[in-house]
Amino acid sequence: MRTLLTLTRNQILSFRRRINGLDERVSANPDSLRSAAWAGLQDSMPRAAVLSLHARIEGVTAQVLDEAALVQLWGPRYSVYVTAAEDRAVFTVGRWPDAEKARNRARRLAARMAAHLDGRQESCDEVGEALRVNPNALRHATTTGTVLIRWDGRAGRWSGRCQSRR
């Protein structure tokens, strides 16, 4: 005979706070940053990820996105995310398109971006202009795991800096 598990609202909320690292702040270090961002923190509303990190880690400042333990990239549905640098491949290549045509497009675009940028950073608008593609199309290259961005969320228009990493 089965018995139903009965949970209170407080038990459920307490569990969710604990597993999301929101029950108490931890000290800032590369491991705590990785743990806080392991599943990706949405940053489409500029600096939402900073707020999420601040809720989990003591002493977080706006410069936390400069930490080597974190990267900023396009995630699911091409929204901006912050994730642990160590988990970049899983977070990007894990979204590799099923269709061969889409995979080829991503590979070609990522290769063109890498050749153009050669390790530099440029605005996505500048990269799009140089490659003669709509800057929004650059998002497709992210599934290769080689494209990082820096979202600056300027008012009134999408803006970011693209960087190719091998």
Coordinates of C-alpha atoms in Angstrom, one line a residue, residues 63 88 96 154:
Q63 CA 33.0 43.3 -11.3
R88 CA 31.2 26.2 -20.9
W96 CA 24.4 21.5 -30.6
R154 CA 22.7 49.5 -23.5

